[in-house]
mmCIF file of C-alpha atoms and ligand atoms in Angstrom:
data_model
loop_
_atom_site.group_PDB
_atom_site.id
_atom_site.type_symbol
_atom_site.label_atom_id
_atom_site.label_comp_id
_atom_site.label_asym_id
_atom_site.label_seq_id
_atom_site.Cartn_x
_atom_site.Cartn_y
_atom_site.Cartn_z
ATOM 1 C CA MET A 31 -26.565 -61.990 158.473
ATOM 2 C CA ALA A 32 -24.992 -59.212 160.547
ATOM 3 C CA LYS A 33 -24.302 -55.933 158.719
ATOM 4 C CA VAL A 34 -21.411 -53.507 159.106
ATOM 5 C CA ASN A 35 -22.207 -50.939 161.798
ATOM 6 C CA PRO A 36 -20.152 -47.763 161.190
ATOM 7 C CA ALA A 37 -21.699 -45.965 164.195
ATOM 8 C CA PHE A 38 -20.346 -48.590 166.598
ATOM 9 C CA ALA A 39 -16.901 -48.475 164.970
ATOM 10 C CA GLU A 40 -16.842 -44.682 165.449
ATOM 11 C CA GLU A 41 -17.902 -45.103 169.075
ATOM 12 C CA LEU A 42 -15.034 -47.580 169.669
ATOM 13 C CA GLN A 43 -12.557 -45.166 168.080
ATOM 14 C CA LYS A 44 -13.406 -42.598 170.770
ATOM 15 C CA TYR A 45 -11.738 -44.980 173.237
ATOM 16 C CA GLY A 46 -8.449 -44.548 171.428
ATOM 17 C CA THR A 47 -7.946 -46.926 168.543
ATOM 18 C CA ALA A 48 -6.830 -46.046 165.018
ATOM 19 C CA ASP A 49 -9.045 -46.656 162.010
ATOM 20 C CA PHE A 50 -9.330 -50.424 162.368
ATOM 21 C CA LYS A 51 -11.773 -50.547 159.432
ATOM 22 C CA ALA A 52 -8.638 -50.750 157.235
ATOM 23 C CA CYS A 53 -8.413 -54.430 158.309
ATOM 24 C CA TYR A 54 -9.132 -56.915 155.493
ATOM 25 C CA SER A 55 -9.235 -59.924 157.785
ATOM 26 C CA CYS A 56 -6.059 -61.623 156.546
ATOM 27 C CA GLY A 57 -5.469 -63.230 159.942
ATOM 28 C CA ASN A 58 -1.728 -62.395 160.205
ATOM 29 C CA CYS A 59 -2.239 -60.800 163.612
ATOM 30 C CA THR A 60 -3.835 -63.909 165.098
ATOM 31 C CA ALA A 61 -1.191 -66.120 163.523
ATOM 32 C CA VAL A 62 1.738 -64.177 165.039
ATOM 33 C CA CYS A 63 0.200 -63.707 168.486
ATOM 34 C CA ASN A 64 1.906 -66.056 170.945
ATOM 35 C CA LEU A 65 -1.039 -65.921 173.323
ATOM 36 C CA THR A 66 -3.774 -67.267 171.075
ATOM 37 C CA ASP A 67 -4.639 -70.958 171.146
ATOM 38 C CA GLU A 68 -7.272 -73.283 169.713
ATOM 39 C CA ASN A 69 -9.878 -71.667 171.996
ATOM 40 C CA THR A 70 -9.141 -68.065 171.029
ATOM 41 C CA ASN A 71 -9.061 -66.034 167.838
ATOM 42 C CA PHE A 72 -7.943 -62.544 168.756
ATOM 43 C CA PRO A 73 -7.372 -59.869 167.590
ATOM 44 C CA ARG A 74 -8.824 -60.635 164.122
ATOM 45 C CA MET A 75 -12.225 -61.894 165.279
ATOM 46 C CA TYR A 76 -12.701 -58.890 167.570
ATOM 47 C CA ILE A 77 -11.989 -56.499 164.731
ATOM 48 C CA ARG A 78 -14.905 -58.162 162.928
ATOM 49 C CA TYR A 79 -17.052 -57.765 166.033
ATOM 50 C CA GLY A 80 -16.125 -54.076 166.157
ATOM 51 C CA MET A 81 -17.086 -53.584 162.501
ATOM 52 C CA LEU A 82 -20.392 -55.428 162.932
ATOM 53 C CA GLY A 83 -21.275 -53.619 166.166
ATOM 54 C CA LEU A 84 -21.414 -56.828 168.226
ATOM 55 C CA LYS A 85 -21.096 -55.039 171.542
ATOM 56 C CA ASN A 86 -22.084 -57.965 173.773
ATOM 57 C CA GLU A 87 -19.622 -60.335 172.108
ATOM 58 C CA ILE A 88 -16.915 -57.849 173.118
ATOM 59 C CA LEU A 89 -18.155 -57.262 176.664
ATOM 60 C CA ASP A 90 -18.653 -61.003 177.275
ATOM 61 C CA SER A 91 -15.133 -61.848 176.173
ATOM 62 C CA LYS A 92 -12.318 -63.176 178.321
ATOM 63 C CA ASP A 93 -9.962 -62.847 175.347
ATOM 64 C CA LEU A 94 -9.588 -59.077 175.775
ATOM 65 C CA TRP A 95 -7.743 -59.769 179.003
ATOM 66 C CA MET A 96 -5.553 -62.548 177.579
ATOM 67 C CA CYS A 97 -3.647 -59.958 175.509
ATOM 68 C CA TYR A 98 -0.684 -58.209 177.138
ATOM 69 C CA ALA A 99 -0.373 -55.479 174.500
ATOM 70 C CA CYS A 100 3.046 -56.646 173.269
ATOM 71 C CA GLY A 101 2.425 -55.177 169.791
ATOM 72 C CA ASP A 102 3.712 -58.187 167.761
ATOM 73 C CA CYS A 103 0.447 -58.213 165.820
ATOM 74 C CA THR A 104 0.711 -54.485 165.034
ATOM 75 C CA ALA A 105 4.227 -54.949 163.657
ATOM 76 C CA THR A 106 3.011 -57.534 161.124
ATOM 77 C CA CYS A 107 -0.318 -56.009 160.074
ATOM 78 C CA PRO A 108 -0.161 -55.246 156.313
ATOM 79 C CA ARG A 109 -2.962 -52.650 156.618
ATOM 80 C CA GLN A 110 -1.717 -50.580 159.579
ATOM 81 C CA ALA A 111 -4.943 -51.337 161.435
ATOM 82 C CA ILE A 112 -2.846 -51.401 164.671
ATOM 83 C CA PRO A 113 -4.557 -54.486 166.126
ATOM 84 C CA GLY A 114 -2.533 -54.340 169.379
ATOM 85 C CA ASP A 115 -3.952 -50.899 170.089
ATOM 86 C CA TYR A 116 -7.384 -52.121 169.135
ATOM 87 C CA MET A 117 -7.189 -54.763 171.890
ATOM 88 C CA ALA A 118 -6.214 -52.074 174.438
ATOM 89 C CA THR A 119 -9.122 -49.938 173.218
ATOM 90 C CA MET A 120 -11.567 -52.773 173.757
ATOM 91 C CA ARG A 121 -10.290 -53.195 177.314
ATOM 92 C CA ARG A 122 -10.934 -49.480 177.924
ATOM 93 C CA TYR A 123 -14.380 -49.872 176.347
ATOM 94 C CA ALA A 124 -15.129 -52.869 178.583
ATOM 95 C CA ILE A 125 -13.908 -51.157 181.787
ATOM 96 C CA ALA A 126 -16.107 -48.162 180.925
ATOM 97 C CA HIS A 127 -19.181 -50.323 180.319
ATOM 98 C CA TYR A 128 -18.821 -52.550 183.402
ATOM 99 C CA GLU A 129 -18.788 -49.409 185.577
ATOM 100 C CA PRO A 130 -22.477 -48.487 185.927
ATOM 101 C CA THR A 131 -22.567 -44.673 186.288
ATOM 102 C CA GLY A 132 -21.093 -43.623 182.933
ATOM 103 C CA LEU A 133 -18.336 -41.648 184.663
ATOM 104 C CA THR A 134 -15.621 -43.908 183.232
ATOM 105 C CA ARG A 135 -17.011 -43.404 179.722
ATOM 106 C CA LEU A 136 -16.661 -39.657 180.222
ATOM 107 C CA ILE A 137 -13.143 -40.057 181.619
ATOM 108 C CA PHE A 138 -11.906 -42.225 178.732
ATOM 109 C CA LYS A 139 -13.553 -40.243 175.937
ATOM 110 C CA ASN A 140 -13.022 -36.695 177.119
ATOM 111 C CA ASN A 141 -9.599 -35.508 178.332
ATOM 112 C CA PRO A 142 -10.701 -32.100 179.739
ATOM 113 C CA TRP A 143 -13.372 -33.854 181.832
ATOM 114 C CA TYR A 144 -10.815 -36.400 183.017
ATOM 115 C CA ILE A 145 -8.465 -33.645 184.197
ATOM 116 C CA ALA A 146 -11.351 -31.716 185.831
ATOM 117 C CA ILE A 147 -12.483 -34.827 187.755
ATOM 118 C CA ILE A 148 -8.942 -35.534 189.002
ATOM 119 C CA MET A 149 -8.482 -31.927 190.158
ATOM 120 C CA LEU A 150 -11.895 -31.731 191.833
ATOM 121 C CA LEU A 151 -11.271 -34.993 193.671
ATOM 122 C CA ALA A 152 -7.853 -33.712 194.790
ATOM 123 C CA VAL A 153 -9.452 -30.569 196.273
ATOM 124 C CA ILE A 154 -12.158 -32.583 198.090
ATOM 125 C CA LEU A 155 -9.552 -35.005 199.441
ATOM 126 C CA GLY A 156 -7.368 -32.093 200.557
ATOM 127 C CA PHE A 157 -10.267 -30.641 202.570
ATOM 128 C CA PHE A 158 -11.082 -34.090 203.921
ATOM 129 C CA LEU A 159 -7.505 -34.493 205.156
ATOM 130 C CA LEU A 160 -7.786 -31.180 206.982
ATOM 131 C CA THR A 161 -10.804 -32.507 208.887
ATOM 132 C CA LEU A 162 -8.457 -35.130 210.330
ATOM 133 C CA LYS A 163 -6.321 -32.296 211.768
ATOM 134 C CA PRO A 164 -8.962 -29.771 212.889
ATOM 135 C CA GLU A 165 -6.547 -28.043 215.271
ATOM 136 C CA MET A 166 -4.342 -26.703 212.424
ATOM 137 C CA SER A 167 -4.780 -22.951 211.766
ATOM 138 C CA VAL A 168 -5.574 -23.457 208.059
ATOM 139 C CA SER A 169 -8.271 -25.981 209.056
ATOM 140 C CA ARG A 170 -9.812 -23.518 211.520
ATOM 141 C CA TRP A 171 -9.878 -20.860 208.785
ATOM 142 C CA ILE A 172 -11.660 -23.185 206.328
ATOM 143 C CA PHE A 173 -14.130 -24.444 208.924
ATOM 144 C CA GLN A 174 -15.334 -20.858 209.401
ATOM 145 C CA TYR A 175 -16.741 -21.040 205.873
ATOM 146 C CA MET A 176 -17.886 -24.622 205.740
ATOM 147 C CA PRO A 177 -18.758 -26.676 208.798
ATOM 148 C CA PHE A 178 -16.293 -29.416 209.712
ATOM 149 C CA GLU A 179 -19.014 -32.115 209.691
ATOM 150 C CA ILE A 180 -20.129 -31.360 206.139
ATOM 151 C CA ILE A 181 -16.610 -31.674 204.707
ATOM 152 C CA HIS A 182 -15.944 -34.816 206.710
ATOM 153 C CA ASN A 183 -19.259 -36.415 205.715
ATOM 154 C CA ILE A 184 -18.734 -35.599 202.024
ATOM 155 C CA GLY A 185 -15.355 -37.380 202.206
ATOM 156 C CA GLU A 186 -16.878 -40.447 203.837
ATOM 157 C CA VAL A 187 -19.757 -40.596 201.333
ATOM 158 C CA ILE A 188 -17.251 -40.468 198.445
ATOM 159 C CA PHE A 189 -15.258 -43.342 199.959
ATOM 160 C CA ALA A 190 -18.385 -45.460 200.506
ATOM 161 C CA LEU A 191 -19.788 -44.709 197.034
ATOM 162 C CA THR A 192 -16.591 -45.533 195.172
ATOM 163 C CA GLY A 193 -16.321 -48.805 197.147
ATOM 164 C CA LEU A 194 -19.872 -49.745 196.096
ATOM 165 C CA LEU A 195 -19.253 -48.773 192.466
ATOM 166 C CA MET A 196 -16.087 -50.855 192.462
ATOM 167 C CA LEU A 197 -18.136 -53.863 193.590
ATOM 168 C CA ALA A 198 -20.839 -53.120 190.996
ATOM 169 C CA GLY A 199 -18.210 -52.948 188.205
ATOM 170 C CA PHE A 200 -16.716 -56.234 189.358
ATOM 171 C CA TRP A 201 -20.165 -57.859 189.493
ATOM 172 C CA ASN A 202 -21.051 -56.629 185.975
ATOM 173 C CA MET A 203 -17.788 -57.985 184.630
ATOM 174 C CA VAL A 204 -18.350 -61.426 186.147
ATOM 175 C CA LYS A 205 -21.946 -61.454 184.801
ATOM 176 C CA HIS A 206 -20.752 -60.609 181.288
ATOM 177 C CA LEU A 207 -17.927 -63.138 181.323
ATOM 178 C CA SER A 208 -20.324 -65.838 182.515
ATOM 179 C CA HIS A 209 -22.446 -65.497 179.341
ATOM 180 C CA TYR A 210 -21.868 -68.076 176.658
ATOM 181 C CA ASN A 211 -22.350 -67.009 173.091
ATOM 182 C CA GLY A 212 -21.530 -70.465 171.767
ATOM 183 C CA ASP A 213 -22.028 -73.962 173.189
ATOM 184 C CA LYS A 214 -22.438 -74.306 176.937
ATOM 185 C CA PRO A 215 -19.263 -75.714 178.509
ATOM 186 C CA LYS A 216 -19.126 -79.311 179.663
ATOM 187 C CA LYS A 217 -19.369 -80.131 183.340
ATOM 188 C CA ARG A 218 -16.166 -79.193 185.140
ATOM 189 C CA PRO A 219 -14.223 -81.835 187.052
ATOM 190 C CA LYS A 220 -14.216 -81.559 190.839
ATOM 191 C CA ALA A 221 -11.558 -79.258 192.271
ATOM 192 C CA ALA A 222 -11.192 -77.512 188.876
ATOM 193 C CA TRP A 223 -11.540 -74.239 190.767
ATOM 194 C CA LEU A 224 -8.371 -75.016 192.727
ATOM 195 C CA LYS A 225 -6.419 -75.723 189.531
ATOM 196 C CA SER A 226 -7.708 -72.493 188.005
ATOM 197 C CA LEU A 227 -6.744 -70.544 191.113
ATOM 198 C CA LYS A 228 -3.248 -72.048 190.996
ATOM 199 C CA TYR A 229 -3.029 -71.137 187.310
ATOM 200 C CA VAL A 230 -3.886 -67.484 188.079
ATOM 201 C CA VAL A 231 -1.484 -67.236 191.040
ATOM 202 C CA ASN A 232 1.267 -68.835 188.969
ATOM 203 C CA GLU A 233 0.661 -66.346 186.151
ATOM 204 C CA LEU A 234 0.659 -63.360 188.526
ATOM 205 C CA VAL A 235 3.898 -64.485 190.179
ATOM 206 C CA THR A 236 5.822 -65.550 187.066
ATOM 207 C CA MET A 237 4.059 -63.636 184.233
ATOM 208 C CA LYS A 238 4.840 -66.686 182.130
ATOM 209 C CA ARG A 239 2.374 -65.716 179.395
ATOM 210 C CA TYR A 240 3.750 -62.192 179.180
ATOM 211 C CA GLN A 241 7.301 -63.570 179.039
ATOM 212 C CA THR A 242 6.289 -65.648 175.996
ATOM 213 C CA CYS A 243 5.712 -62.385 174.081
ATOM 214 C CA ASP A 244 9.042 -60.851 175.144
ATOM 215 C CA ASN A 245 10.958 -64.023 174.262
ATOM 216 C CA GLU A 246 9.959 -63.901 170.594
ATOM 217 C CA GLU A 247 13.248 -64.791 168.839
ATOM 218 C CA ASP A 248 13.251 -62.094 166.178
ATOM 219 C CA GLY A 249 11.521 -59.586 168.459
ATOM 220 C CA PHE A 250 12.980 -56.313 169.802
ATOM 221 C CA TRP A 251 13.061 -57.457 173.442
ATOM 222 C CA HIS A 252 14.778 -60.776 172.825
ATOM 223 C CA GLN A 253 18.194 -59.049 172.788
ATOM 224 C CA LYS A 254 17.475 -56.966 175.912
ATOM 225 C CA HIS A 255 18.169 -57.789 179.535
ATOM 226 C CA ASN A 256 15.303 -59.508 181.351
ATOM 227 C CA LEU A 257 15.080 -56.694 183.909
ATOM 228 C CA THR A 258 14.276 -54.156 181.195
ATOM 229 C CA ARG A 259 11.678 -56.234 179.356
ATOM 230 C CA PRO A 260 7.986 -55.198 179.464
ATOM 231 C CA TRP A 261 6.950 -58.277 181.465
ATOM 232 C CA PHE A 262 9.335 -57.303 184.286
ATOM 233 C CA VAL A 263 8.257 -53.657 184.126
ATOM 234 C CA HIS A 264 4.652 -54.825 184.522
ATOM 235 C CA TRP A 265 5.634 -57.265 187.290
ATOM 236 C CA SER A 266 7.487 -54.522 189.240
ATOM 237 C CA ILE A 267 4.566 -52.107 189.052
ATOM 238 C CA MET A 268 2.012 -54.724 190.068
ATOM 239 C CA TRP A 269 3.901 -56.293 192.991
ATOM 240 C CA GLY A 270 5.298 -52.928 194.059
ATOM 241 C CA PHE A 271 1.795 -51.521 194.358
ATOM 242 C CA ILE A 272 0.435 -54.617 196.144
ATOM 243 C CA GLY A 273 3.371 -54.510 198.602
ATOM 244 C CA LEU A 274 2.794 -50.813 199.311
ATOM 245 C CA LEU A 275 -0.903 -51.369 199.886
ATOM 246 C CA LEU A 276 -0.103 -54.184 202.347
ATOM 247 C CA ALA A 277 2.514 -52.045 204.140
ATOM 248 C CA THR A 278 0.002 -49.191 204.506
ATOM 249 C CA ILE A 279 -2.674 -51.537 205.875
ATOM 250 C CA LEU A 280 -0.152 -53.044 208.332
ATOM 251 C CA ASP A 281 0.962 -49.571 209.473
ATOM 252 C CA PHE A 282 -2.670 -48.667 210.049
ATOM 253 C CA LEU A 283 -3.563 -51.896 211.887
ATOM 254 C CA LEU A 284 -0.466 -51.845 214.057
ATOM 255 C CA LYS A 285 -0.956 -48.115 214.714
ATOM 256 C CA ASP A 286 2.737 -47.713 214.132
ATOM 257 C CA PRO A 287 3.929 -44.230 213.309
ATOM 258 C CA ALA A 288 6.617 -45.824 211.103
ATOM 259 C CA THR A 289 9.472 -43.923 212.680
ATOM 260 C CA THR A 290 12.036 -46.673 212.108
ATOM 261 C CA VAL A 291 13.072 -48.073 208.754
ATOM 262 C CA TRP A 292 13.655 -51.482 210.361
ATOM 263 C CA TRP A 293 10.001 -51.984 211.292
ATOM 264 C CA PRO A 294 8.796 -54.989 209.139
ATOM 265 C CA SER A 295 5.970 -53.069 207.481
ATOM 266 C CA ARG A 296 8.459 -50.271 206.635
ATOM 267 C CA ILE A 297 10.911 -52.720 205.071
ATOM 268 C CA LEU A 298 8.047 -54.110 202.989
ATOM 269 C CA GLY A 299 7.003 -50.540 202.055
ATOM 270 C CA THR A 300 10.537 -49.489 201.092
ATOM 271 C CA VAL A 301 11.277 -52.537 198.932
ATOM 272 C CA SER A 302 7.828 -52.376 197.276
ATOM 273 C CA GLY A 303 8.172 -48.634 196.669
ATOM 274 C CA LEU A 304 11.515 -49.184 194.908
ATOM 275 C CA PHE A 305 9.987 -51.836 192.640
ATOM 276 C CA MET A 306 6.970 -49.658 191.838
ATOM 277 C CA MET A 307 9.098 -46.619 191.016
ATOM 278 C CA TYR A 308 11.476 -48.702 188.905
ATOM 279 C CA GLY A 309 8.590 -50.197 186.882
ATOM 280 C CA ALA A 310 6.612 -46.964 186.520
ATOM 281 C CA GLY A 311 9.788 -44.983 185.698
ATOM 282 C CA LEU A 312 10.828 -47.408 182.958
ATOM 283 C CA ALA A 313 7.303 -47.551 181.526
ATOM 284 C CA LEU A 314 7.216 -43.723 181.403
ATOM 285 C CA TYR A 315 10.594 -43.651 179.681
ATOM 286 C CA TYR A 316 9.487 -46.246 177.080
ATOM 287 C CA ARG A 317 6.381 -44.181 176.339
ATOM 288 C CA MET A 318 8.343 -40.921 176.092
ATOM 289 C CA VAL A 319 10.884 -42.302 173.604
ATOM 290 C CA LYS A 320 8.247 -44.546 171.905
ATOM 291 C CA ILE A 321 10.669 -47.411 172.163
ATOM 292 C CA THR A 322 8.406 -49.812 170.202
ATOM 293 C CA ASP A 323 5.026 -49.569 168.438
ATOM 294 C CA THR A 324 3.331 -50.651 171.660
ATOM 295 C CA TYR A 325 4.484 -47.493 173.429
ATOM 296 C CA ALA A 326 3.975 -45.146 170.481
ATOM 297 C CA ASN A 327 0.321 -44.316 170.989
ATOM 298 C CA SER A 328 -0.143 -43.401 174.667
ATOM 299 C CA LYS A 329 -3.424 -42.011 175.951
ATOM 300 C CA LEU A 330 -3.973 -39.521 178.755
ATOM 301 C CA ALA A 331 -5.165 -42.418 180.938
ATOM 302 C CA ASP A 332 -1.759 -44.135 180.483
ATOM 303 C CA TRP A 333 0.193 -41.004 181.437
ATOM 304 C CA VAL A 334 -2.005 -40.159 184.417
ATOM 305 C CA PHE A 335 -1.779 -43.694 185.753
ATOM 306 C CA LEU A 336 2.011 -43.996 185.460
ATOM 307 C CA TRP A 337 2.816 -40.477 186.692
ATOM 308 C CA SER A 338 0.458 -40.995 189.653
ATOM 309 C CA LEU A 339 2.294 -44.159 190.638
ATOM 310 C CA TRP A 340 5.703 -42.571 190.223
ATOM 311 C CA ILE A 341 4.917 -39.357 192.106
ATOM 312 C CA THR A 342 3.195 -41.317 194.886
ATOM 313 C CA GLY A 343 6.392 -43.378 195.230
ATOM 314 C CA LEU A 344 8.689 -40.345 195.186
ATOM 315 C CA THR A 345 6.674 -38.353 197.741
ATOM 316 C CA GLY A 346 6.417 -41.491 199.889
ATOM 317 C CA PHE A 347 10.211 -41.810 200.025
ATOM 318 C CA TRP A 348 10.523 -38.079 200.772
ATOM 319 C CA VAL A 349 8.174 -38.479 203.732
ATOM 320 C CA GLU A 350 10.025 -41.585 204.932
ATOM 321 C CA VAL A 351 13.382 -39.762 204.939
ATOM 322 C CA VAL A 352 11.876 -36.697 206.640
ATOM 323 C CA VAL A 353 10.310 -38.860 209.373
ATOM 324 C CA MET A 354 13.670 -40.585 209.908
ATOM 325 C CA LEU A 355 15.505 -37.270 210.186
ATOM 326 C CA GLY A 356 12.766 -35.676 212.304
ATOM 327 C CA GLY A 357 12.168 -32.735 209.915
ATOM 328 C CA ASN A 358 8.989 -30.682 210.361
ATOM 329 C CA ALA A 359 9.306 -27.889 207.758
ATOM 330 C CA PRO A 360 6.042 -26.723 206.066
ATOM 331 C CA VAL A 361 7.288 -27.984 202.676
ATOM 332 C CA ASN A 362 7.438 -31.509 204.110
ATOM 333 C CA GLN A 363 3.851 -31.213 205.313
ATOM 334 C CA VAL A 364 2.771 -30.111 201.832
ATOM 335 C CA ILE A 365 4.587 -33.080 200.284
ATOM 336 C CA PHE A 366 2.937 -35.395 202.794
ATOM 337 C CA VAL A 367 -0.499 -34.042 201.818
ATOM 338 C CA ILE A 368 0.320 -34.473 198.090
ATOM 339 C CA HIS A 369 1.440 -38.053 198.797
ATOM 340 C CA VAL A 370 -1.758 -38.955 200.646
ATOM 341 C CA ILE A 371 -4.016 -37.262 198.054
ATOM 342 C CA MET A 372 -2.339 -39.085 195.155
ATOM 343 C CA ALA A 373 -2.436 -42.440 196.932
ATOM 344 C CA MET A 374 -6.129 -41.928 197.770
ATOM 345 C CA GLU A 375 -6.931 -40.891 194.180
ATOM 346 C CA LEU A 376 -5.293 -44.057 192.868
ATOM 347 C CA VAL A 377 -7.486 -46.179 195.120
ATOM 348 C CA LEU A 378 -10.688 -44.131 194.659
ATOM 349 C CA LEU A 379 -10.385 -43.997 190.868
ATOM 350 C CA PHE A 380 -9.509 -47.706 190.663
ATOM 351 C CA ALA A 381 -12.829 -48.751 189.097
ATOM 352 C CA PHE A 382 -12.945 -45.685 186.820
ATOM 353 C CA SER A 383 -9.502 -45.929 185.275
ATOM 354 C CA LYS A 384 -7.128 -48.232 183.449
ATOM 355 C CA PHE A 385 -6.126 -49.468 186.909
ATOM 356 C CA ALA A 386 -9.270 -51.668 186.952
ATOM 357 C CA HIS A 387 -7.452 -54.155 184.706
ATOM 358 C CA ALA A 388 -5.498 -55.231 187.812
ATOM 359 C CA LEU A 389 -8.702 -56.873 189.059
ATOM 360 C CA TYR A 390 -10.348 -57.778 185.765
ATOM 361 C CA ARG A 391 -7.404 -59.610 184.191
ATOM 362 C CA PRO A 392 -6.978 -62.188 187.006
ATOM 363 C CA VAL A 393 -10.745 -62.814 187.022
ATOM 364 C CA ALA A 394 -10.750 -63.345 183.238
ATOM 365 C CA LEU A 395 -7.706 -65.634 183.494
ATOM 366 C CA TYR A 396 -9.504 -67.686 186.135
ATOM 367 C CA MET A 397 -12.651 -68.020 184.013
ATOM 368 C CA TYR A 398 -10.626 -68.774 180.888
ATOM 369 C CA HIS A 399 -8.852 -71.593 182.717
ATOM 370 C CA GLN A 400 -12.167 -72.927 184.042
ATOM 371 C CA ASN A 401 -13.327 -73.233 180.425
ATOM 372 C CA ILE A 402 -10.264 -75.071 179.197
ATOM 373 C CA ALA A 403 -10.350 -77.346 182.272
ATOM 374 C CA ALA A 404 -13.943 -78.355 181.444
HETATM 375 S S1 SF4 B 10 -5.668 -56.390 161.723
HETATM 376 FE FE1 SF4 B 10 -4.134 -56.445 160.091
HETATM 377 S S2 SF4 B 10 -3.130 -58.452 160.357
HETATM 378 FE FE2 SF4 B 10 -5.034 -58.532 161.541
HETATM 379 S S3 SF4 B 10 -6.538 -59.450 160.165
HETATM 380 FE FE3 SF4 B 10 -6.692 -57.207 159.923
HETATM 381 S S4 SF4 B 10 -5.348 -56.697 158.224
HETATM 382 FE FE4 SF4 B 10 -4.774 -58.751 158.884
HETATM 383 S S1 SF4 B 11 -0.697 -57.153 171.324
HETATM 384 FE FE1 SF4 B 11 0.536 -59.028 171.546
HETATM 385 S S2 SF4 B 11 -0.667 -60.302 172.955
HETATM 386 FE FE2 SF4 B 11 -2.033 -58.707 172.197
HETATM 387 S S3 SF4 B 11 -3.081 -59.601 170.433
HETATM 388 FE FE3 SF4 B 11 -1.278 -58.514 169.654
HETATM 389 S S4 SF4 B 11 0.338 -60.065 169.540
HETATM 390 FE FE4 SF4 B 11 -1.279 -60.874 170.866
#
């Protein structure tokens, strides 16, 4: 019989949860959660896993990614074990353990290190950007002290390495989620993969599962307008970011200097940027005023992620207006550099930050649906 493992519980707490050992396994949290079904038993079962130190049961779980952190379970817990936060902590723990270098563990557990890594990366990216404009006087001054090629090559190595680590994290996640701790699933019907894919796309487009949480009749959000509910905030951030990424890729492929707002990729960029800033701005506001229990316990990773999105959006719009008006003042160049550095940091730190959930959740949803389709 498995024994309680206090060392593992303490390790989990470093990823941000409260003292979940207060839980006495009453099961209220699982009963009130709108997203559990006959195949799932979260958060209660995972609190047991955390107490018993069953690390692999946590890392192999799709259930972590089924939770949208609505906080309904936290509001009804008689022991203040904050089960909603515990689920978010396990997602951080999983992201950190899928990434193979240990850097994400350092980032999540140690705020000063997190800030140092962000700043160092910003400086390296700043130098790298200067190598793209070697004719500028500040670039010439820097290249006196460090050869152009070295700075440029360091930048390229960082890009290649983070791409590889992203793939490794993704691979580790899929390997873990493919383990079965119980009975092996039955054979899947033909074309089940297509149904599962449709299920994931449908969820990403409609956020139907997330809406189930917000629609809770006696819940806080039930009285609020749909456009202010957490599901729509999440939707705006996600689709805003995807749209901006697409617009940037299109600008790059079409080699368009984006000097007109009516260029299709610019329209896509502008609309997506507005959605992203709306979602990130509202999420920041909810965290600042601690509008519900869900937003009451923010971590540095939450703030960094949301502020990065918001500032990237704001500086992007600044640059767009300046390009339209033909301004070339030094302050605009500085804002352009800040915009590019922040956008690059978001992409480079994808696998090492909370942002990784954008990839992991759809994969887990797909695999979850494959199981129930079997
Ligand atoms: S976390 Fe709270 S509600 Fe859930 S089983 Fe434990 S004591 Fe009960
Ligand atoms: S936070 Fe919401 S979705 Fe997550 S386990 Fe609790 S009730 Fe369920």
